[in-house]
Tab-separated table of C-alpha atoms in Angstrom:
chain	number	residue	atom	x	y	z
A	272	ALA	CA	0.000	0.000	0.000
A	273	GLY	CA	3.043	2.249	-0.196
A	274	PHE	CA	3.807	2.646	3.531
A	275	THR	CA	7.450	2.681	4.579
A	276	ASN	CA	9.027	0.349	7.124
A	277	ALA	CA	9.507	3.357	9.430
A	278	GLU	CA	5.771	4.174	9.290
A	279	MET	CA	4.730	0.541	9.906
A	280	LEU	CA	7.222	0.284	12.757
A	281	LYS	CA	5.815	3.452	14.348
A	282	VAL	CA	2.256	2.040	14.542
A	283	GLY	CA	3.390	-1.437	15.657
A	284	LEU	CA	2.519	-3.402	12.497
A	285	ILE	CA	6.060	-4.707	12.173
A	286	LYS	CA	8.949	-5.298	14.548
A	287	LYS	CA	12.681	-5.149	14.113
A	288	SER	CA	14.542	-8.450	14.436
A	289	GLU	CA	17.587	-8.490	16.706
A	290	LYS	CA	19.129	-11.399	14.768
A	291	GLN	CA	18.401	-10.600	11.103
A	292	VAL	CA	19.632	-7.726	8.910
A	293	GLY	CA	18.889	-6.459	5.416
A	294	GLU	CA	15.880	-7.974	3.655
A	295	HIS	CA	14.758	-9.950	6.749
A	296	GLU	CA	15.427	-7.189	9.274
A	297	PHE	CA	11.678	-6.703	9.988
A	298	TYR	CA	8.886	-9.183	10.688
A	299	ASP	CA	5.076	-9.061	10.941
A	300	THR	CA	3.986	-8.334	14.539
A	301	PHE	CA	0.738	-10.304	14.223
A	302	ARG	CA	2.052	-13.367	12.377
A	303	GLY	CA	0.404	-16.651	13.355
A	304	ARG	CA	-2.604	-14.878	14.853
A	305	VAL	CA	-6.291	-14.317	14.159
A	306	VAL	CA	-6.393	-10.542	13.736
A	307	PHE	CA	-9.200	-8.275	14.943
A	308	PRO	CA	-9.043	-4.725	13.537
A	309	ILE	CA	-9.884	-2.044	16.117
A	310	PHE	CA	-11.779	0.963	14.761
A	311	ASP	CA	-12.384	4.514	15.893
A	312	THR	CA	-15.984	5.712	16.367
A	313	ASN	CA	-16.168	6.602	12.659
A	314	GLY	CA	-15.239	3.067	11.575
A	315	ARG	CA	-11.628	3.770	10.548
A	316	PRO	CA	-9.051	1.098	11.552
A	317	ILE	CA	-6.595	2.519	14.097
A	318	ALA	CA	-5.065	-0.602	15.709
A	319	PHE	CA	-5.131	-4.402	15.829
A	320	SER	CA	-5.512	-7.183	18.355
A	321	GLY	CA	-4.244	-10.666	17.534
A	322	ARG	CA	-5.149	-13.996	19.178
A	323	ILE	CA	-2.502	-16.705	18.781
A	324	ILE	CA	-3.643	-19.679	16.666
A	325	ILE	CA	-1.248	-22.322	18.007
A	326	ASP	CA	-0.722	-21.841	21.741
A	327	ASP	CA	2.882	-21.171	22.635
A	328	ASP	CA	4.190	-20.769	26.195
A	329	LYS	CA	6.738	-18.228	24.941
A	330	ALA	CA	4.238	-15.901	23.237
A	331	PRO	CA	1.274	-14.055	24.785
A	332	LYS	CA	-2.217	-15.387	24.002
A	333	TYR	CA	-3.370	-11.895	22.898
A	334	LEU	CA	-1.242	-9.150	21.411
A	335	ASN	CA	-2.434	-5.567	20.948
A	336	SER	CA	-1.064	-2.638	18.974
A	337	PRO	CA	0.967	-0.186	21.069
A	338	GLU	CA	-0.420	3.261	21.828
A	339	THR	CA	0.137	5.588	18.878
A	340	ILE	CA	-1.051	8.982	17.662
A	341	LEU	CA	-4.050	7.073	16.237
A	342	PHE	CA	-4.751	4.654	19.091
A	343	ASN	CA	-5.370	5.622	22.717
A	344	LYS	CA	-6.134	2.478	24.751
A	345	SER	CA	-7.721	4.386	27.613
A	346	GLU	CA	-10.556	5.715	25.459
A	347	THR	CA	-11.006	3.136	22.654
A	348	LEU	CA	-13.751	0.507	22.978
A	349	TYR	CA	-13.869	-2.410	20.551
A	350	GLY	CA	-17.036	-2.444	18.412
A	351	LEU	CA	-18.311	0.995	19.472
A	352	HIS	CA	-18.466	2.194	15.845
A	353	ILE	CA	-21.107	-0.493	15.131
A	354	ALA	CA	-22.817	-0.573	18.556
A	355	LYS	CA	-23.364	3.175	19.043
A	356	VAL	CA	-26.631	3.365	17.050
A	357	GLU	CA	-28.125	0.359	18.896
A	358	ILE	CA	-27.004	1.683	22.291
A	359	ARG	CA	-28.928	4.889	21.618
A	360	ARG	CA	-31.961	2.976	20.313
A	361	LYS	CA	-32.124	0.413	23.154
A	362	ASP	CA	-30.966	2.955	25.765
A	363	TYR	CA	-28.356	0.662	27.353
A	364	SER	CA	-24.965	-0.812	26.510
A	365	VAL	CA	-23.583	-4.301	27.188
A	366	LEU	CA	-19.921	-4.399	28.196
A	367	VAL	CA	-17.924	-7.606	27.642
A	368	GLU	CA	-14.204	-8.343	27.953
A	369	GLY	CA	-12.880	-9.782	24.701
A	370	GLN	CA	-13.256	-9.596	20.948
A	371	MET	CA	-14.748	-13.104	20.611
A	372	ASP	CA	-17.363	-12.261	23.253
A	373	LEU	CA	-18.302	-9.166	21.277
A	374	VAL	CA	-18.406	-10.896	17.870
A	375	MET	CA	-20.573	-13.747	19.215
A	376	SER	CA	-22.860	-11.321	21.068
A	377	HIS	CA	-23.459	-9.355	17.856
A	378	GLN	CA	-24.105	-12.624	15.994
A	379	ALA	CA	-26.784	-13.400	18.605
A	380	GLY	CA	-28.468	-10.062	17.787
A	381	ILE	CA	-27.214	-8.098	20.825
A	382	ASN	CA	-25.794	-5.305	18.665
A	383	ASN	CA	-25.432	-2.824	21.530
A	384	THR	CA	-22.399	-4.763	22.859
A	385	VAL	CA	-18.922	-3.239	23.202
A	386	ALA	CA	-15.694	-4.757	24.549
A	387	SER	CA	-12.861	-3.449	26.683
A	388	SER	CA	-10.520	-5.491	24.450
A	389	GLY	CA	-8.336	-6.803	27.249
A	390	THR	CA	-7.218	-3.307	28.301
A	391	ALA	CA	-7.854	-1.837	31.746
A	392	LEU	CA	-11.212	-0.074	31.785
A	393	THR	CA	-11.097	3.659	32.470
A	394	SER	CA	-13.537	6.482	33.141
A	395	LEU	CA	-12.831	7.740	29.595
A	396	HIS	CA	-14.285	4.501	28.169
A	397	LEU	CA	-17.413	4.811	30.280
A	398	GLU	CA	-17.853	8.524	29.675
A	399	LYS	CA	-18.124	7.682	25.962
A	400	LEU	CA	-20.837	5.125	26.695
A	401	LYS	CA	-22.635	7.508	29.056
A	402	LYS	CA	-23.054	10.021	26.221
A	403	LEU	CA	-25.033	7.349	24.340
A	404	SER	CA	-26.938	5.928	27.336
A	405	ASN	CA	-26.754	6.203	31.116
A	406	LYS	CA	-27.503	2.469	31.525
A	407	ILE	CA	-24.981	-0.346	31.290
A	408	ILE	CA	-24.918	-4.132	31.812
A	409	VAL	CA	-21.483	-5.472	32.752
A	410	ALA	CA	-21.011	-9.062	31.540
A	411	PHE	CA	-17.441	-10.153	32.157
A	412	ASP	CA	-16.171	-13.732	32.477
A	413	SER	CA	-17.177	-15.653	35.599
A	414	ASP	CA	-13.601	-16.445	36.667
A	415	ASN	CA	-11.884	-14.571	39.501
A	416	ALA	CA	-10.146	-12.066	37.213
A	417	GLY	CA	-13.437	-11.385	35.419
A	418	PHE	CA	-15.235	-10.780	38.716
A	419	LYS	CA	-12.573	-8.280	39.854
A	420	ALA	CA	-12.745	-6.504	36.492
A	421	SER	CA	-16.556	-6.352	36.819
A	422	ASN	CA	-16.207	-4.676	40.226
A	423	LYS	CA	-13.855	-2.054	38.831
A	424	ALA	CA	-16.173	-1.357	35.898
A	425	ALA	CA	-19.156	-1.004	38.238
A	426	GLU	CA	-17.275	1.318	40.604
A	427	ILE	CA	-16.265	3.694	37.814
A	428	ALA	CA	-19.726	3.616	36.215
A	429	LEU	CA	-21.468	4.321	39.542
A	430	SER	CA	-19.080	7.190	40.306
A	431	LEU	CA	-20.086	8.685	36.934
A	432	GLY	CA	-23.760	8.470	37.932
A	433	MET	CA	-24.580	5.566	35.589
A	434	GLU	CA	-27.159	2.853	36.274
A	435	VAL	CA	-25.171	-0.398	36.508
A	436	LYS	CA	-26.381	-3.989	36.254
A	437	PHE	CA	-24.426	-7.243	36.528
A	438	ALA	CA	-25.131	-10.151	34.187
A	439	GLU	CA	-23.945	-13.174	36.178
A	440	ILE	CA	-22.388	-15.914	34.026
A	441	LEU	CA	-22.058	-19.160	35.951
A	442	GLY	CA	-19.889	-22.242	35.512
A	443	GLY	CA	-16.646	-20.592	34.419
A	444	LYS	CA	-18.105	-19.665	31.031
A	445	ASP	CA	-17.927	-16.458	29.033
A	446	PRO	CA	-20.511	-14.793	26.722
A	447	ALA	CA	-18.992	-16.505	23.640
A	448	ASP	CA	-19.554	-19.935	25.274
A	449	LEU	CA	-23.184	-19.093	26.033
A	450	VAL	CA	-23.915	-17.941	22.479
A	451	LEU	CA	-22.181	-20.993	21.002
A	452	ASN	CA	-24.292	-23.283	23.192
A	453	ASP	CA	-27.597	-21.411	22.658
A	454	PRO	CA	-28.011	-17.696	21.846
A	455	GLU	CA	-31.141	-17.659	24.034
A	456	ASP	CA	-28.959	-18.488	27.093
A	457	TRP	CA	-27.033	-15.272	26.500
A	458	LYS	CA	-30.192	-13.199	26.029
A	459	LYS	CA	-31.703	-14.660	29.219
A	460	THR	CA	-28.493	-13.898	31.158
A	461	LEU	CA	-28.772	-10.243	30.124
A	462	ARG	CA	-32.500	-10.091	30.943
A	463	ASP	CA	-31.761	-11.518	34.409
A	464	GLY	CA	-29.106	-8.861	35.097
A	465	LYS	CA	-29.336	-7.305	38.564
A	466	HIS	CA	-28.493	-3.843	39.821
A	467	ILE	CA	-24.976	-4.021	41.274
A	468	ILE	CA	-26.284	-3.355	44.818
A	469	ASP	CA	-29.032	-5.998	44.535
A	470	PHE	CA	-26.405	-8.409	43.220
A	471	TYR	CA	-24.129	-7.905	46.235
A	472	MET	CA	-26.967	-8.039	48.770
A	473	ASP	CA	-28.345	-11.283	47.284
A	474	ARG	CA	-24.863	-12.774	47.024
A	475	LEU	CA	-24.103	-12.065	50.698
A	476	VAL	CA	-27.455	-13.439	51.876
A	477	SER	CA	-26.924	-16.623	49.807
A	478	MET	CA	-23.651	-17.242	51.674
A	479	LYS	CA	-25.716	-17.967	54.826
A	480	LEU	CA	-23.342	-16.107	57.138
A	481	ASP	CA	-24.154	-15.701	60.820
A	482	PRO	CA	-26.095	-12.436	61.463
A	483	ARG	CA	-23.098	-10.554	62.877
A	484	LYS	CA	-20.808	-11.491	59.978
A	485	LEU	CA	-23.554	-10.671	57.457
A	486	LEU	CA	-23.991	-7.177	58.919
A	487	LYS	CA	-20.242	-6.552	58.800
A	488	GLU	CA	-20.025	-7.700	55.162
A	489	MET	CA	-23.011	-5.526	54.206
A	490	GLN	CA	-21.301	-2.562	55.865
A	491	LEU	CA	-18.033	-3.180	54.003
A	492	LYS	CA	-19.330	-4.266	50.599
A	493	VAL	CA	-22.767	-2.716	50.127
A	494	LEU	CA	-22.778	0.677	51.893
A	495	PRO	CA	-19.912	2.128	49.757
A	496	TYR	CA	-21.942	1.378	46.617
A	497	ILE	CA	-25.076	2.998	48.102
A	498	GLN	CA	-23.040	6.044	49.160
A	499	THR	CA	-21.667	6.426	45.614
A	500	LEU	CA	-25.154	6.682	44.075
A	501	GLU	CA	-25.894	10.242	42.971
A	502	SER	CA	-29.662	10.039	43.434
A	503	ASN	CA	-31.040	10.384	46.970
A	504	ILE	CA	-34.174	8.549	45.810
A	505	GLU	CA	-32.047	5.548	44.814
A	506	LYS	CA	-30.127	5.757	48.092
A	507	SER	CA	-33.320	5.698	50.132
A	508	HIS	CA	-34.638	2.760	48.060
A	509	PHE	CA	-31.602	0.623	48.856
A	510	VAL	CA	-31.438	1.722	52.502
A	511	LEU	CA	-35.037	0.525	52.926
A	512	LYS	CA	-34.245	-2.721	51.109
A	513	LEU	CA	-31.167	-3.325	53.266
A	514	SER	CA	-33.235	-2.591	56.378
A	515	LYS	CA	-35.832	-5.211	55.416
A	516	MET	CA	-33.157	-7.747	54.517
A	517	THR	CA	-31.165	-7.383	57.757
A	518	GLY	CA	-33.802	-6.223	60.240
A	519	ILE	CA	-31.756	-3.108	61.095
A	520	LYS	CA	-33.631	0.188	61.441
A	521	GLU	CA	-33.245	2.667	58.574
A	522	GLU	CA	-31.949	5.331	60.987
A	523	ALA	CA	-29.029	3.092	62.049
A	524	ILE	CA	-28.144	2.319	58.419
A	525	LEU	CA	-28.312	6.038	57.581
A	526	ALA	CA	-25.989	6.828	60.496
A	527	ASP	CA	-23.440	4.294	59.187
A	528	LEU	CA	-23.939	5.487	55.618
A	529	LYS	CA	-23.031	9.005	56.694
A	530	LYS	CA	-19.601	7.726	57.849
A	531	THR	CA	-19.037	5.624	54.709
A	532	PRO	CA	-16.799	7.209	52.042
A	533	ARG	CA	-17.794	7.058	48.387
A	534	LEU	CA	-16.061	4.431	46.279
A	535	ASN	CA	-12.638	5.652	45.245
A	536	THR	CA	-12.113	4.920	41.547
A	537	VAL	CA	-9.230	7.283	40.820
A	538	SER	CA	-6.562	4.563	41.010
A	539	ILE	CA	-8.375	2.535	38.325
A	540	GLU	CA	-8.098	5.304	35.780
A	541	VAL	CA	-5.247	5.412	33.284
A	542	GLY	CA	-2.901	8.299	32.612
A	543	LYS	CA	-2.627	10.012	36.014
A	544	ASN	CA	0.609	10.171	37.949
A	545	GLU	CA	0.720	8.971	41.553
A	546	ARG	CA	0.839	12.457	43.038
A	547	VAL	CA	-2.376	13.491	41.269
A	548	ILE	CA	-4.040	10.227	42.323
A	549	GLU	CA	-3.131	10.748	45.977
A	550	LYS	CA	-4.402	14.337	45.900
A	551	GLU	CA	-7.722	13.239	44.399
A	552	LYS	CA	-8.067	10.398	46.908
A	553	GLU	CA	-7.477	12.864	49.738
A	554	LYS	CA	-10.041	15.287	48.308
A	555	LYS	CA	-12.704	12.577	47.918
A	556	ASN	CA	-12.220	11.265	51.449
A	557	ARG	CA	-12.637	14.687	53.074
A	558	SER	CA	-15.927	16.107	54.189
A	559	ALA	CA	-16.830	19.787	54.427
A	560	LEU	CA	-17.671	19.441	58.135
A	561	ARG	CA	-14.333	17.751	58.897
A	562	ASP	CA	-12.504	20.554	57.062
A	563	LEU	CA	-14.349	23.283	58.951
A	564	VAL	CA	-13.892	21.539	62.317
A	565	GLY	CA	-10.159	21.368	61.538
A	566	ILE	CA	-10.126	25.110	60.827
A	567	ILE	CA	-12.002	25.916	64.070
A	568	LEU	CA	-9.679	23.758	66.205
A	569	TRP	CA	-6.588	25.206	64.510
A	570	GLN	CA	-7.734	28.815	64.838
A	571	GLU	CA	-8.574	28.320	68.518
A	572	THR	CA	-4.882	27.519	69.173
A	573	LEU	CA	-3.733	30.874	67.689
A	574	PRO	CA	-3.199	33.966	69.848
A	575	ALA	CA	-4.753	36.091	67.061
A	576	PRO	CA	-7.134	33.984	64.921
A	577	ASN	CA	-7.546	34.906	61.224
A	578	ILE	CA	-11.319	34.344	61.446
A	579	ASP	CA	-14.153	35.062	63.850
A	580	VAL	CA	-14.304	31.566	65.408
A	581	ILE	CA	-17.473	32.271	67.428
A	582	ALA	CA	-19.302	33.531	64.316
A	583	VAL	CA	-18.243	30.447	62.294
A	584	LYS	CA	-19.389	28.102	65.091
A	585	SER	CA	-22.680	29.951	65.247
A	586	SER	CA	-23.165	29.599	61.470
A	587	VAL	CA	-22.476	25.850	61.586
A	588	SER	CA	-24.827	25.390	64.571
A	589	ALA	CA	-27.566	27.227	62.676
A	590	ILE	CA	-27.223	24.746	59.800
A	591	ILE	CA	-26.790	21.371	61.533
A	592	GLY	CA	-27.533	22.090	65.195
A	593	GLY	CA	-25.207	22.737	68.126
A	594	ASP	CA	-25.219	19.125	69.335
A	595	ILE	CA	-23.902	17.780	66.012
A	596	LEU	CA	-21.178	20.442	65.954
A	597	ASN	CA	-20.143	19.651	69.546
A	598	ASP	CA	-19.991	15.929	68.709
A	599	SER	CA	-17.792	16.721	65.690
A	600	LEU	CA	-15.473	18.890	67.799
A	601	SER	CA	-15.110	16.082	70.385
A	602	MET	CA	-12.426	13.761	69.052
A	603	THR	CA	-9.317	11.935	70.233
A	604	ASP	CA	-6.074	13.896	70.462
A	605	ASP	CA	-4.580	11.900	67.555
A	606	ILE	CA	-7.429	12.758	65.173
A	607	LYS	CA	-7.491	16.346	66.466
A	608	SER	CA	-3.778	16.723	65.639
A	609	GLU	CA	-4.390	15.253	62.185
A	610	VAL	CA	-7.272	17.579	61.221
A	611	VAL	CA	-5.503	20.639	62.647
A	612	PHE	CA	-2.344	19.804	60.674
A	613	GLU	CA	-4.392	19.303	57.473
A	614	SER	CA	-6.154	22.658	57.906
A	615	GLU	CA	-2.927	24.491	58.740
A	616	GLU	CA	-1.293	23.159	55.571
A	617	ARG	CA	-4.302	23.647	53.295
A	618	TYR	CA	-5.424	27.094	54.444
A	619	LYS	CA	-2.225	28.831	55.540
A	620	ASP	CA	-2.907	31.611	53.019
A	621	PRO	CA	-5.420	33.996	54.785
A	622	GLU	CA	-7.165	34.804	51.480
A	623	VAL	CA	-7.659	31.120	50.684
A	624	LEU	CA	-8.932	30.589	54.242
A	625	GLN	CA	-11.562	33.355	54.054
A	626	LYS	CA	-12.839	32.083	50.681
A	627	ALA	CA	-12.887	28.486	51.942
A	628	ILE	CA	-15.065	29.310	54.972
A	629	GLY	CA	-17.984	30.456	52.801
A	630	GLU	CA	-17.656	27.470	50.465
A	631	LEU	CA	-17.426	24.966	53.327
A	632	LEU	CA	-20.493	26.390	55.062
A	633	ILE	CA	-22.495	25.988	51.848
A	634	ASN	CA	-21.233	22.412	51.364
A	635	ILE	CA	-22.143	21.530	54.955
A	636	GLU	CA	-25.679	22.776	54.320
A	637	ILE	CA	-25.880	20.807	51.041
A	638	ASP	CA	-24.764	17.612	52.832
A	639	TYR	CA	-27.224	18.202	55.674
A	640	LEU	CA	-30.116	18.915	53.302
A	641	GLY	CA	-29.244	15.760	51.342
A	642	GLU	CA	-29.637	13.715	54.533
A	643	GLN	CA	-32.970	15.425	55.308
A	644	GLN	CA	-34.134	14.695	51.775
A	645	MET	CA	-33.336	10.996	52.228
A	646	LYS	CA	-35.320	10.885	55.470
A	647	GLU	CA	-38.291	12.539	53.783
A	648	LEU	CA	-38.099	10.043	50.907
A	649	MET	CA	-38.280	7.191	53.407
A	650	LYS	CA	-41.365	8.792	54.972
A	651	LEU	CA	-42.782	9.098	51.440
A	652	HIS	CA	-42.320	5.368	50.906
A	653	VAL	CA	-44.221	4.624	54.142
A	654	ALA	CA	-47.001	7.076	53.169
A	655	LYS	CA	-47.368	5.381	49.768
A	656	MET	CA	-47.582	1.957	51.398
A	657	ALA	CA	-50.309	3.327	53.711
A	658	LYS	CA	-52.033	5.006	50.696
A	659	ASN	CA	-52.095	8.290	52.613
A	660	LYS	CA	-52.373	10.761	49.712
A	661	GLU	CA	-52.524	13.859	51.914
A	662	LEU	CA	-49.279	12.947	53.689
A	663	GLU	CA	-47.698	12.029	50.327
A	664	MET	CA	-48.404	15.512	48.949
A	665	GLU	CA	-47.083	17.148	52.117
A	666	ILE	CA	-43.807	15.169	51.953
A	667	LEU	CA	-43.416	15.778	48.206
A	668	LYS	CA	-43.749	19.501	48.838
A	669	LYS	CA	-40.983	19.342	51.474
A	670	CYS	CA	-38.753	17.349	49.093
A	671	GLN	CA	-39.308	19.936	46.374
A	672	GLU	CA	-38.404	22.786	48.726
A	673	VAL	CA	-35.220	20.971	49.816
A	674	ALA	CA	-34.243	20.264	46.175
A	675	GLN	CA	-34.733	23.929	45.260
A	676	ARG	CA	-32.607	25.043	48.228
A	677	ILE	CA	-29.815	22.597	47.234
A	678	ASN	CA	-29.848	23.936	43.637
A	679	THR	CA	-29.637	27.525	44.922
A	680	LEU	CA	-26.674	26.613	47.164
A	681	LYS	CA	-24.868	24.922	44.249
A	682	ILE	CA	-25.267	28.111	42.202
A	683	ASN	CA	-23.842	30.100	45.138
A	684	ILE	CA	-20.779	27.817	45.244
A	685	LYS	CA	-20.123	28.410	41.537
A	686	GLN	CA	-20.241	32.160	42.160
A	687	ILE	CA	-17.715	31.875	45.014
A	688	LYS	CA	-15.349	29.853	42.783
């Protein structure tokens, strides 16, 4: 086709032999392999993936093109150029792991399937899918590696506000096996897909753990997923469900949920150096109240505080109540030293400190209102069950007022920034 060896070498189509020179100096990268072209969203080939035909312990089973100016692994999904129309039409995508899974899924008529192509899944991949549909079914292999990859995919998707379902494939099979056996098996597996939180709750219950162990596992493995949900309505739905499943009161689950950090997906993403990752982790794991408590405790140690500590305390008490503030200020000396040190480092510039106070107060109110909204939604659920229309309307009005206040506060934050 007229391309030079230098050009083919640059995009990974050929490799340079260490033993040969002259005419045989280069060899075909994908020799002895079934080759799958990888396309961009417009259907232009930008890379290749090759599966070895005769297994060889010395060579990898799959070989992919290196990253080039054409091919960025962290944002390229296999089959997206074909699947994008069907994803929009059906309003959900199906995510599988490998090329054969994708090809067989399309042959079975599930044309809204895309594959991660053996590369680590990133938020860039899922952001592309989210533009087409907010709903996704993750259907990775049922082996241990596939299950871990499914978890990562679900964590990133949830953190992006997507609706995530798991399609559970049993017996060590993959989607290609199911289609080969009977395409209807594959379709049924997708129809039976469960919301990620339902999946984990059912899985833990099926393990028949003793009540104490079950509660601990729910706390560790289910609450972080609930906390990561963007919708308070969804949060309240799963809190109620968890309450019924475990017999624990909703208020107790809400109290634990408040202490549970959102899922941290930063480390899964590609292309960020460790320092950026650590900074983002730190930012995600902080709360506005913790930050402000740190500032108050730090400023109280200074002979001449940079802020009016009494006025700040009064503002916080007006938002969340004096008792909650006093509880937050009561902590062990170790934690007190930690939050004071963090505040001193973060807000040593007086201008930054003054600006931060206003922003933190707004964020505290947003968090508090979010909790109130969840409580009201639980009351709404009870009112619906009791078919009390008058109470329903009253609660809906409160929820609307809270939502409007939260939107106003978010606008105020943007103005401060």
